[in-house]
Amino acid sequence: MKNTISLKYINKLAIPALISGITEPILSITDTAIVGNIPINAVESLAAVGIVGTFMSMLIWVLGQTRSAISSIVSQYVGANNLGAVQNLPAQAIFIVTSISILIIISTYPFASQIFKLYNASSLILDYSVAYYQIRVFGFPFTLFTMAVFGTFRGLQNTYHPMIIATIGALSNIVLDFILVYGITGFIEPMHIKGAAYASVIAQVLMAAFSVYFLLKKTPISLKPNFPFNSEINRFILRVLNLFIRTLALNITLYFATRFATGYGKTYIAAYTIAINLWFLGAFMIDGYSSAGNILSGKLYGAKDYKLLVELNKKLIKIGVLVGVLLAIIGLIIYKPIGLLFTKEIDVLNQFYSVFWIVLIMQPICAIAFIFDGVFKGLGKMKLLRNVLLLSTFIIFLPVLYVLDYFNFKLNGIFIALTFWMIARSLPLLINFRKQFIPLAKNY
């Protein structure tokens, strides 16, 4: 093990992870921008994409936690130079999560209307939400499969091949969005919001196919689930359960944010859709360094190299905050033009511009929270991550949201509450890491 971790080495892992990480928000943003410019019922279509996107994100994030659980276990065994002991674990984990995803389709497809009524959707927005979801949901198993494969690659200290796979998915989705939403005169009829859903599903299938190819060709990992289960399967399931509860709390936050925005009216939910998707994009751009923290902290923890672990953490925080500040500055420079990419509706733009500044201010705060999320996932401290998010959601976010709603802050209240939520997520992790690992590093 080297006695230092260079910025070059961090970037070697982080930049490909950043590129692969932003594909999911790019898929959503592409749908948002293209659907928002449909010639008819653009506001209703935009609102439906936002509502369904929130629900789909909940499903993906809840069950997609297998990526972090696999990555943390595999990376720790790589650090301990004992990969053979968990070589069959990824296939077993992938088998479990894809089986569950089939059950999700069966249990949600018939009840799509009832689900989106819970988000305050009604009339044409509800109809569009149901139509969009009942297509997009069929890409769900392919997305979870790809995320689990990405977790395996990360555990093996490889972010390059996930980047290639994700880039293929993002580019194919953008091309298909234009073709299927707007149509090609004389060849393909415009499919509007349904076209955006089909484009996403096809892109997800392509990513899953390339994931199979690269995993089998470039790693010693098999996709055939051999039984009995690996001895680490219990630890894997426990980590997934803790992350499952944590992600439910995260999605309770997004559910209430979306529900309140929808309740304020279609103009507000359309503006919220644009703002929250840009927030996701910023978050996932910072998440590249969070992924590097996940990968390297697991390896260093497995090797018991606490001095390098503390050094890594300090560097990642500095980088993350710098990236957050740069994102905020770029956002300020393109403040007006960026809204016009998504819609030409003046009322929607006015609401968006009234809250976008809060999204930008949040970026450095988000950087610290996401960096520590990645580090603690690599360390396998899923219980702590679970408890912090539960407290920040129920003790901070929801009370602040309801108080600001009472005083009629509307969209500003939602994004101010999200800012306090991010602060409450980051501070406990910062304190815990310093308390636990700085003494170990001094004694190393």
Short mmCIF file of C-alpha atoms in Angstrom, two decimals:
data_model
loop_
_atom_site.label_atom_id
_atom_site.label_comp_id
_atom_site.label_asym_id
_atom_site.label_seq_id
_atom_site.Cartn_x
_atom_site.Cartn_y
_atom_site.Cartn_z
CA MET A 1 0.00 0.00 0.00
CA LYS A 2 1.34 3.41 -0.91
CA ASN A 3 2.07 5.83 1.92
CA THR A 4 0.03 8.56 0.24
CA ILE A 5 -2.97 8.91 -2.05
CA SER A 6 -2.40 11.34 -4.90
CA LEU A 7 -5.01 13.63 -6.38
CA LYS A 8 -4.26 11.96 -9.72
CA TYR A 9 -5.21 8.55 -8.34
CA ILE A 10 -8.39 9.92 -6.74
CA ASN A 11 -9.37 11.54 -10.03
CA LYS A 12 -8.62 8.31 -11.90
CA LEU A 13 -11.46 6.71 -9.92
CA ALA A 14 -13.66 9.75 -9.36
CA ILE A 15 -13.94 11.20 -12.87
CA PRO A 16 -15.17 7.99 -14.56
CA ALA A 17 -17.50 7.47 -11.57
CA LEU A 18 -18.73 11.04 -11.97
CA ILE A 19 -19.49 10.47 -15.65
CA SER A 20 -21.30 7.21 -14.99
CA GLY A 21 -23.08 8.68 -11.96
CA ILE A 22 -24.66 11.57 -13.83
CA THR A 23 -26.35 9.34 -16.40
CA GLU A 24 -29.47 8.82 -14.26
CA PRO A 25 -30.09 12.56 -13.74
CA ILE A 26 -29.19 13.14 -17.40
CA LEU A 27 -31.87 10.63 -18.38
CA SER A 28 -34.38 12.51 -16.22
CA ILE A 29 -33.21 15.94 -17.36
CA THR A 30 -33.39 14.88 -21.02
CA ASP A 31 -36.96 13.70 -20.52
CA THR A 32 -37.74 16.94 -18.65
CA ALA A 33 -36.26 19.25 -21.30
CA ILE A 34 -37.74 17.43 -24.31
CA VAL A 35 -41.15 16.80 -22.76
CA GLY A 36 -41.26 20.40 -21.49
CA ASN A 37 -41.13 21.58 -25.10
CA ILE A 38 -43.92 19.37 -26.47
CA PRO A 39 -46.27 21.55 -28.55
CA ILE A 40 -49.42 20.52 -26.62
CA ASN A 41 -50.01 20.21 -22.85
CA ALA A 42 -46.33 20.81 -22.10
CA VAL A 43 -46.89 21.92 -18.50
CA GLU A 44 -49.00 18.84 -17.69
CA SER A 45 -46.44 16.56 -19.36
CA LEU A 46 -43.60 18.21 -17.46
CA ALA A 47 -45.47 17.83 -14.18
CA ALA A 48 -46.15 14.13 -14.88
CA VAL A 49 -42.47 13.44 -15.63
CA GLY A 50 -41.54 15.11 -12.32
CA ILE A 51 -44.05 13.10 -10.28
CA VAL A 52 -43.17 9.76 -11.87
CA GLY A 53 -39.47 10.58 -11.69
CA THR A 54 -39.76 11.07 -7.94
CA PHE A 55 -41.52 7.73 -7.47
CA MET A 56 -39.13 5.89 -9.80
CA SER A 57 -36.17 7.40 -7.97
CA MET A 58 -37.59 6.06 -4.73
CA LEU A 59 -37.82 2.54 -6.14
CA ILE A 60 -34.37 2.68 -7.73
CA TRP A 61 -32.65 4.19 -4.69
CA VAL A 62 -34.33 1.81 -2.23
CA LEU A 63 -33.42 -1.36 -4.10
CA GLY A 64 -30.33 0.02 -5.80
CA GLN A 65 -28.52 0.04 -2.45
CA THR A 66 -27.13 -3.34 -3.42
CA ARG A 67 -24.50 -1.34 -5.33
CA SER A 68 -23.05 0.18 -2.15
CA ALA A 69 -23.39 -3.05 -0.16
CA ILE A 70 -21.57 -5.10 -2.82
CA SER A 71 -18.93 -2.42 -3.32
CA SER A 72 -18.09 -2.11 0.38
CA ILE A 73 -17.72 -5.87 0.92
CA VAL A 74 -15.75 -6.54 -2.28
CA SER A 75 -13.43 -3.55 -1.74
CA GLN A 76 -12.64 -4.63 1.82
CA TYR A 77 -11.71 -8.12 0.58
CA VAL A 78 -9.59 -6.53 -2.16
CA GLY A 79 -7.80 -4.53 0.56
CA ALA A 80 -7.27 -7.71 2.56
CA ASN A 81 -5.99 -9.44 -0.63
CA ASN A 82 -8.67 -12.16 -0.37
CA LEU A 83 -11.06 -11.57 -3.29
CA GLY A 84 -11.58 -15.29 -3.89
CA ALA A 85 -13.63 -15.54 -0.69
CA VAL A 86 -16.42 -13.38 -2.14
CA GLN A 87 -16.11 -14.14 -5.85
CA ASN A 88 -19.61 -15.68 -6.04
CA LEU A 89 -21.30 -13.01 -3.88
CA PRO A 90 -22.13 -10.49 -6.67
CA ALA A 91 -24.07 -13.04 -8.75
CA GLN A 92 -26.11 -14.06 -5.71
CA ALA A 93 -26.82 -10.43 -4.82
CA ILE A 94 -27.85 -9.62 -8.40
CA PHE A 95 -30.18 -12.63 -8.44
CA ILE A 96 -31.89 -11.44 -5.25
CA VAL A 97 -32.41 -7.83 -6.32
CA THR A 98 -33.63 -8.58 -9.85
CA SER A 99 -36.12 -11.11 -8.47
CA ILE A 100 -37.49 -8.45 -6.13
CA SER A 101 -37.76 -5.96 -9.01
CA ILE A 102 -40.15 -8.30 -10.85
CA LEU A 103 -42.39 -8.32 -7.77
CA ILE A 104 -42.31 -4.51 -7.74
CA ILE A 105 -43.62 -4.37 -11.31
CA ILE A 106 -46.42 -6.83 -10.53
CA SER A 107 -47.45 -4.95 -7.37
CA THR A 108 -47.34 -1.37 -8.73
CA TYR A 109 -48.40 -1.57 -12.39
CA PRO A 110 -52.15 -2.17 -11.73
CA PHE A 111 -52.25 0.53 -9.04
CA ALA A 112 -50.41 3.35 -10.84
CA SER A 113 -53.43 5.68 -10.67
CA GLN A 114 -53.83 5.21 -6.91
CA ILE A 115 -50.09 5.71 -6.37
CA PHE A 116 -49.92 9.04 -8.18
CA LYS A 117 -53.09 10.33 -6.55
CA LEU A 118 -51.03 10.18 -3.35
CA TYR A 119 -48.79 12.79 -4.97
CA ASN A 120 -51.82 15.06 -5.49
CA ALA A 121 -51.88 14.31 -9.23
CA SER A 122 -55.28 14.71 -10.89
CA SER A 123 -56.98 15.16 -14.26
CA LEU A 124 -54.61 15.27 -17.24
CA ILE A 125 -51.49 15.22 -15.04
CA LEU A 126 -52.70 11.97 -13.48
CA ASP A 127 -53.46 10.43 -16.88
CA TYR A 128 -50.01 11.34 -18.18
CA SER A 129 -48.32 10.07 -15.00
CA VAL A 130 -50.00 6.67 -15.31
CA ALA A 131 -49.21 6.35 -19.03
CA TYR A 132 -45.56 7.34 -18.51
CA TYR A 133 -45.03 5.06 -15.50
CA GLN A 134 -46.65 1.96 -16.99
CA ILE A 135 -44.01 2.02 -19.70
CA ARG A 136 -40.98 3.17 -17.72
CA VAL A 137 -41.43 0.58 -14.97
CA PHE A 138 -40.39 -2.20 -17.36
CA GLY A 139 -36.88 -0.76 -17.39
CA PHE A 140 -36.69 -1.13 -13.61
CA PRO A 141 -35.13 -4.65 -13.44
CA PHE A 142 -32.50 -3.66 -16.01
CA THR A 143 -31.58 -0.56 -14.01
CA LEU A 144 -31.16 -2.53 -10.77
CA PHE A 145 -29.13 -5.18 -12.56
CA THR A 146 -26.80 -2.51 -13.98
CA MET A 147 -26.42 -0.79 -10.60
CA ALA A 148 -25.45 -4.09 -8.93
CA VAL A 149 -22.86 -4.73 -11.65
CA PHE A 150 -21.52 -1.20 -11.13
CA GLY A 151 -21.15 -2.00 -7.42
CA THR A 152 -19.06 -5.04 -8.30
CA PHE A 153 -16.81 -2.98 -10.60
CA ARG A 154 -16.38 -0.36 -7.88
CA GLY A 155 -15.40 -2.97 -5.33
CA LEU A 156 -12.74 -4.11 -7.78
CA GLN A 157 -11.46 -0.49 -7.94
CA ASN A 158 -12.72 -0.14 -11.52
CA THR A 159 -14.82 2.88 -12.52
CA TYR A 160 -13.75 2.95 -16.17
CA HIS A 161 -16.09 0.26 -17.54
CA PRO A 162 -19.16 1.60 -15.68
CA MET A 163 -18.37 4.97 -17.32
CA ILE A 164 -18.40 3.37 -20.79
CA ILE A 165 -21.68 1.58 -20.08
CA ALA A 166 -23.33 4.67 -18.63
CA THR A 167 -22.21 6.86 -21.52
CA ILE A 168 -23.76 4.41 -24.00
CA GLY A 169 -27.02 4.55 -22.03
CA ALA A 170 -27.12 8.34 -21.79
CA LEU A 171 -26.34 8.97 -25.47
CA SER A 172 -28.83 6.38 -26.69
CA ASN A 173 -31.52 7.86 -24.42
CA ILE A 174 -30.97 11.39 -25.78
CA VAL A 175 -31.14 10.25 -29.41
CA LEU A 176 -34.20 8.07 -28.80
CA ASP A 177 -35.94 10.88 -26.87
CA PHE A 178 -35.78 13.18 -29.88
CA ILE A 179 -36.88 10.44 -32.29
CA LEU A 180 -39.76 9.00 -30.24
CA VAL A 181 -41.10 12.14 -28.55
CA TYR A 182 -41.13 14.42 -31.61
CA GLY A 183 -41.22 11.72 -34.30
CA ILE A 184 -39.67 11.71 -37.78
CA THR A 185 -41.88 13.07 -40.54
CA GLY A 186 -42.98 10.26 -42.82
CA PHE A 187 -41.41 7.53 -40.67
CA ILE A 188 -42.34 7.73 -36.99
CA GLU A 189 -45.39 9.44 -35.48
CA PRO A 190 -44.74 11.70 -32.46
CA MET A 191 -45.36 9.70 -29.26
CA HIS A 192 -44.95 12.67 -26.88
CA ILE A 193 -44.65 11.62 -23.21
CA LYS A 194 -44.94 7.90 -24.03
CA GLY A 195 -41.99 8.27 -26.40
CA ALA A 196 -39.84 9.58 -23.53
CA ALA A 197 -40.76 6.53 -21.48
CA TYR A 198 -39.91 4.10 -24.29
CA ALA A 199 -36.58 5.87 -24.85
CA SER A 200 -35.64 5.39 -21.19
CA VAL A 201 -36.54 1.70 -21.19
CA ILE A 202 -34.52 0.97 -24.35
CA ALA A 203 -31.51 2.83 -22.91
CA GLN A 204 -31.76 0.81 -19.68
CA VAL A 205 -31.86 -2.48 -21.61
CA LEU A 206 -28.76 -1.45 -23.58
CA MET A 207 -26.88 -0.59 -20.37
CA ALA A 208 -27.75 -3.97 -18.84
CA ALA A 209 -26.56 -5.80 -21.96
CA PHE A 210 -23.20 -3.99 -21.98
CA SER A 211 -22.88 -4.59 -18.22
CA VAL A 212 -23.06 -8.34 -18.83
CA TYR A 213 -20.49 -8.13 -21.60
CA PHE A 214 -17.88 -6.11 -19.69
CA LEU A 215 -18.29 -7.96 -16.39
CA LEU A 216 -17.75 -11.35 -18.03
CA LYS A 217 -14.93 -10.17 -20.30
CA LYS A 218 -12.99 -7.89 -17.96
CA THR A 219 -13.33 -9.43 -14.47
CA PRO A 220 -13.06 -12.85 -12.80
CA ILE A 221 -16.65 -12.51 -11.55
CA SER A 222 -19.34 -14.90 -12.81
CA LEU A 223 -23.01 -14.01 -13.22
CA LYS A 224 -24.17 -17.55 -12.53
CA PRO A 225 -25.66 -17.62 -8.99
CA ASN A 226 -24.06 -20.66 -7.34
CA PHE A 227 -25.55 -22.02 -4.13
CA PRO A 228 -25.31 -22.41 -1.16
CA PHE A 229 -25.04 -18.69 -0.40
CA ASN A 230 -21.68 -17.09 0.30
CA SER A 231 -20.82 -16.69 4.00
CA GLU A 232 -20.95 -12.91 3.51
CA ILE A 233 -24.56 -12.95 2.29
CA ASN A 234 -25.91 -12.25 5.79
CA ARG A 235 -23.68 -9.19 6.14
CA PHE A 236 -24.71 -8.12 2.64
CA ILE A 237 -28.44 -8.45 3.45
CA LEU A 238 -28.02 -6.60 6.77
CA ARG A 239 -26.27 -3.73 5.01
CA VAL A 240 -28.96 -3.63 2.32
CA LEU A 241 -31.70 -3.57 4.98
CA ASN A 242 -30.06 -0.67 6.80
CA LEU A 243 -29.65 1.18 3.51
CA PHE A 244 -33.23 0.21 2.59
CA ILE A 245 -34.58 1.93 5.71
CA ARG A 246 -32.25 4.86 5.13
CA THR A 247 -33.43 5.27 1.55
CA LEU A 248 -37.07 5.04 2.58
CA ALA A 249 -36.41 8.04 4.84
CA LEU A 250 -34.70 9.81 1.94
CA ASN A 251 -37.69 9.18 -0.28
CA ILE A 252 -40.12 10.30 2.39
CA THR A 253 -38.33 13.63 2.07
CA LEU A 254 -38.73 13.66 -1.71
CA TYR A 255 -42.33 12.44 -1.47
CA PHE A 256 -43.38 15.30 0.80
CA ALA A 257 -41.44 17.83 -1.27
CA THR A 258 -43.17 16.64 -4.45
CA ARG A 259 -46.57 16.36 -2.79
CA PHE A 260 -46.42 19.91 -1.45
CA ALA A 261 -45.23 21.27 -4.81
CA THR A 262 -48.05 19.47 -6.63
CA GLY A 263 -50.57 20.80 -4.12
CA TYR A 264 -49.56 24.38 -4.91
CA GLY A 265 -50.63 23.91 -8.57
CA LYS A 266 -49.35 22.74 -11.94
CA THR A 267 -47.08 25.77 -12.39
CA TYR A 268 -45.33 25.02 -9.11
CA ILE A 269 -44.85 21.29 -9.72
CA ALA A 270 -43.49 22.04 -13.22
CA ALA A 271 -40.97 24.54 -11.78
CA TYR A 272 -40.12 22.13 -8.96
CA THR A 273 -39.47 19.38 -11.53
CA ILE A 274 -36.87 21.53 -13.29
CA ALA A 275 -35.20 22.64 -10.04
CA ILE A 276 -35.07 19.22 -8.41
CA ASN A 277 -33.63 17.60 -11.55
CA LEU A 278 -30.87 20.21 -11.65
CA TRP A 279 -30.27 19.57 -7.95
CA PHE A 280 -29.95 15.85 -8.73
CA LEU A 281 -27.49 16.64 -11.52
CA GLY A 282 -25.30 18.65 -9.14
CA ALA A 283 -25.54 15.94 -6.52
CA PHE A 284 -24.47 13.21 -8.91
CA MET A 285 -21.58 15.29 -10.23
CA ILE A 286 -20.24 15.53 -6.69
CA ASP A 287 -21.09 11.85 -6.27
CA GLY A 288 -18.11 10.91 -8.46
CA TYR A 289 -15.82 11.83 -5.56
CA SER A 290 -18.22 10.18 -3.14
CA SER A 291 -17.77 7.00 -5.18
CA ALA A 292 -14.00 7.36 -4.98
CA GLY A 293 -14.41 7.68 -1.21
CA ASN A 294 -16.54 4.55 -1.17
CA ILE A 295 -14.04 2.54 -3.20
CA LEU A 296 -10.85 3.68 -1.47
CA SER A 297 -12.15 3.84 2.10
CA GLY A 298 -13.34 0.24 1.88
CA LYS A 299 -9.95 -0.89 0.59
CA LEU A 300 -8.00 1.13 3.21
CA TYR A 301 -10.29 -0.04 5.99
CA GLY A 302 -9.81 -3.66 4.88
CA ALA A 303 -6.03 -3.08 4.93
CA LYS A 304 -6.31 -1.29 8.35
CA ASP A 305 -4.43 1.71 6.95
CA TYR A 306 -6.13 4.39 9.09
CA LYS A 307 -3.54 7.10 8.41
CA LEU A 308 -4.20 6.99 4.68
CA LEU A 309 -7.93 6.79 5.36
CA VAL A 310 -7.85 10.12 7.25
CA GLU A 311 -5.67 11.68 4.53
CA LEU A 312 -8.12 10.49 1.88
CA ASN A 313 -11.04 11.99 3.78
CA LYS A 314 -9.38 15.42 4.06
CA LYS A 315 -8.58 15.51 0.35
CA LEU A 316 -12.07 14.43 -0.65
CA ILE A 317 -13.72 17.13 1.47
CA LYS A 318 -11.54 19.84 -0.11
CA ILE A 319 -12.26 18.55 -3.61
CA GLY A 320 -15.98 18.15 -2.96
CA VAL A 321 -16.41 21.66 -1.58
CA LEU A 322 -14.43 23.09 -4.52
CA VAL A 323 -16.65 21.23 -7.00
CA GLY A 324 -19.74 22.45 -5.13
CA VAL A 325 -18.59 26.07 -5.30
CA LEU A 326 -17.77 25.75 -9.01
CA LEU A 327 -21.22 24.31 -9.71
CA ALA A 328 -22.81 27.23 -7.85
CA ILE A 329 -20.78 29.76 -9.86
CA ILE A 330 -21.61 28.09 -13.18
CA GLY A 331 -25.28 28.05 -12.18
CA LEU A 332 -25.20 31.78 -11.48
CA ILE A 333 -23.59 32.50 -14.86
CA ILE A 334 -26.25 30.55 -16.80
CA TYR A 335 -29.10 31.39 -14.40
CA LYS A 336 -31.57 32.65 -17.03
CA PRO A 337 -30.66 30.53 -20.09
CA ILE A 338 -30.84 27.22 -18.23
CA GLY A 339 -34.53 27.67 -17.42
CA LEU A 340 -35.33 28.28 -21.09
CA LEU A 341 -33.90 24.85 -21.96
CA PHE A 342 -36.81 23.24 -20.14
CA THR A 343 -39.81 25.42 -20.86
CA LYS A 344 -40.96 28.67 -22.45
CA GLU A 345 -43.91 29.06 -20.05
CA ILE A 346 -43.39 32.41 -18.32
CA ASP A 347 -45.22 31.48 -15.10
CA VAL A 348 -43.20 28.27 -14.72
CA LEU A 349 -39.94 30.12 -15.38
CA ASN A 350 -40.76 32.79 -12.79
CA GLN A 351 -41.33 30.14 -10.13
CA PHE A 352 -38.16 28.30 -11.14
CA TYR A 353 -36.02 31.44 -11.00
CA SER A 354 -37.41 32.23 -7.54
CA VAL A 355 -35.89 29.03 -6.06
CA PHE A 356 -32.90 28.16 -8.25
CA TRP A 357 -30.59 30.36 -6.13
CA ILE A 358 -31.29 28.09 -3.15
CA VAL A 359 -30.32 25.04 -5.22
CA LEU A 360 -27.01 26.74 -6.03
CA ILE A 361 -26.26 27.73 -2.42
CA MET A 362 -26.84 24.12 -1.39
CA GLN A 363 -24.09 22.70 -3.60
CA PRO A 364 -21.07 23.01 -1.23
CA ILE A 365 -23.20 21.72 1.66
CA CYS A 366 -24.32 18.79 -0.47
CA ALA A 367 -20.69 18.06 -1.32
CA ILE A 368 -19.77 17.40 2.32
CA ALA A 369 -22.85 15.22 2.89
CA PHE A 370 -22.30 13.13 -0.24
CA ILE A 371 -18.56 12.68 0.37
CA PHE A 372 -19.26 11.31 3.84
CA ASP A 373 -22.08 9.13 2.52
CA GLY A 374 -19.59 7.46 0.19
CA VAL A 375 -16.86 7.09 2.81
CA PHE A 376 -19.16 5.55 5.41
CA LYS A 377 -20.70 3.19 2.85
CA GLY A 378 -17.18 2.00 2.01
CA LEU A 379 -16.52 1.48 5.73
CA GLY A 380 -19.72 -0.56 5.97
CA LYS A 381 -21.21 1.80 8.60
CA MET A 382 -24.73 1.44 7.21
CA LYS A 383 -26.45 1.57 10.60
CA LEU A 384 -24.99 5.00 11.35
CA LEU A 385 -26.01 6.27 7.90
CA ARG A 386 -29.51 4.94 8.51
CA ASN A 387 -29.88 6.68 11.88
CA VAL A 388 -28.53 10.02 10.63
CA LEU A 389 -30.96 10.13 7.73
CA LEU A 390 -33.92 9.12 9.89
CA LEU A 391 -33.15 11.96 12.31
CA SER A 392 -32.50 14.55 9.59
CA THR A 393 -35.77 13.65 7.84
CA PHE A 394 -38.17 13.42 10.78
CA ILE A 395 -36.57 15.86 13.23
CA ILE A 396 -35.34 18.50 10.77
CA PHE A 397 -36.85 18.37 7.26
CA LEU A 398 -40.52 17.65 7.95
CA PRO A 399 -40.95 20.17 10.82
CA VAL A 400 -39.18 22.91 8.82
CA LEU A 401 -41.27 22.11 5.72
CA TYR A 402 -44.57 22.32 7.60
CA VAL A 403 -43.61 25.54 9.40
CA LEU A 404 -42.57 27.24 6.15
CA ASP A 405 -45.70 25.96 4.40
CA TYR A 406 -47.78 27.51 7.18
CA PHE A 407 -46.13 30.86 6.45
CA ASN A 408 -46.84 30.39 2.70
CA PHE A 409 -43.22 30.08 1.52
CA LYS A 410 -44.32 27.49 -1.08
CA LEU A 411 -41.41 26.40 -3.34
CA ASN A 412 -38.92 28.51 -1.37
CA GLY A 413 -40.03 26.67 1.76
CA ILE A 414 -39.43 23.28 0.13
CA PHE A 415 -35.88 24.10 -0.91
CA ILE A 416 -35.01 25.85 2.35
CA ALA A 417 -36.17 22.72 4.20
CA LEU A 418 -34.00 20.61 1.88
CA THR A 419 -31.01 22.82 2.74
CA PHE A 420 -31.46 22.24 6.47
CA TRP A 421 -31.88 18.54 5.71
CA MET A 422 -28.50 18.42 3.99
CA ILE A 423 -26.79 20.22 6.87
CA ALA A 424 -28.30 17.73 9.33
CA ARG A 425 -27.02 14.86 7.17
CA SER A 426 -23.42 16.09 6.97
CA LEU A 427 -22.50 17.36 10.45
CA PRO A 428 -23.01 14.11 12.45
CA LEU A 429 -20.93 12.13 9.94
CA LEU A 430 -18.12 14.70 10.01
CA ILE A 431 -18.01 14.58 13.81
CA ASN A 432 -18.19 10.77 13.96
CA PHE A 433 -15.40 10.24 11.44
CA ARG A 434 -13.03 12.62 13.20
CA LYS A 435 -13.81 11.11 16.60
CA GLN A 436 -13.30 7.52 15.44
CA PHE A 437 -10.46 7.58 12.92
CA ILE A 438 -8.15 10.48 13.82
CA PRO A 439 -7.06 8.72 17.08
CA LEU A 440 -6.54 5.47 15.13
CA ALA A 441 -4.44 7.30 12.53
CA LYS A 442 -2.22 8.81 15.25
CA ASN A 443 -1.60 5.36 16.71
CA TYR A 444 -1.04 3.71 13.33
#
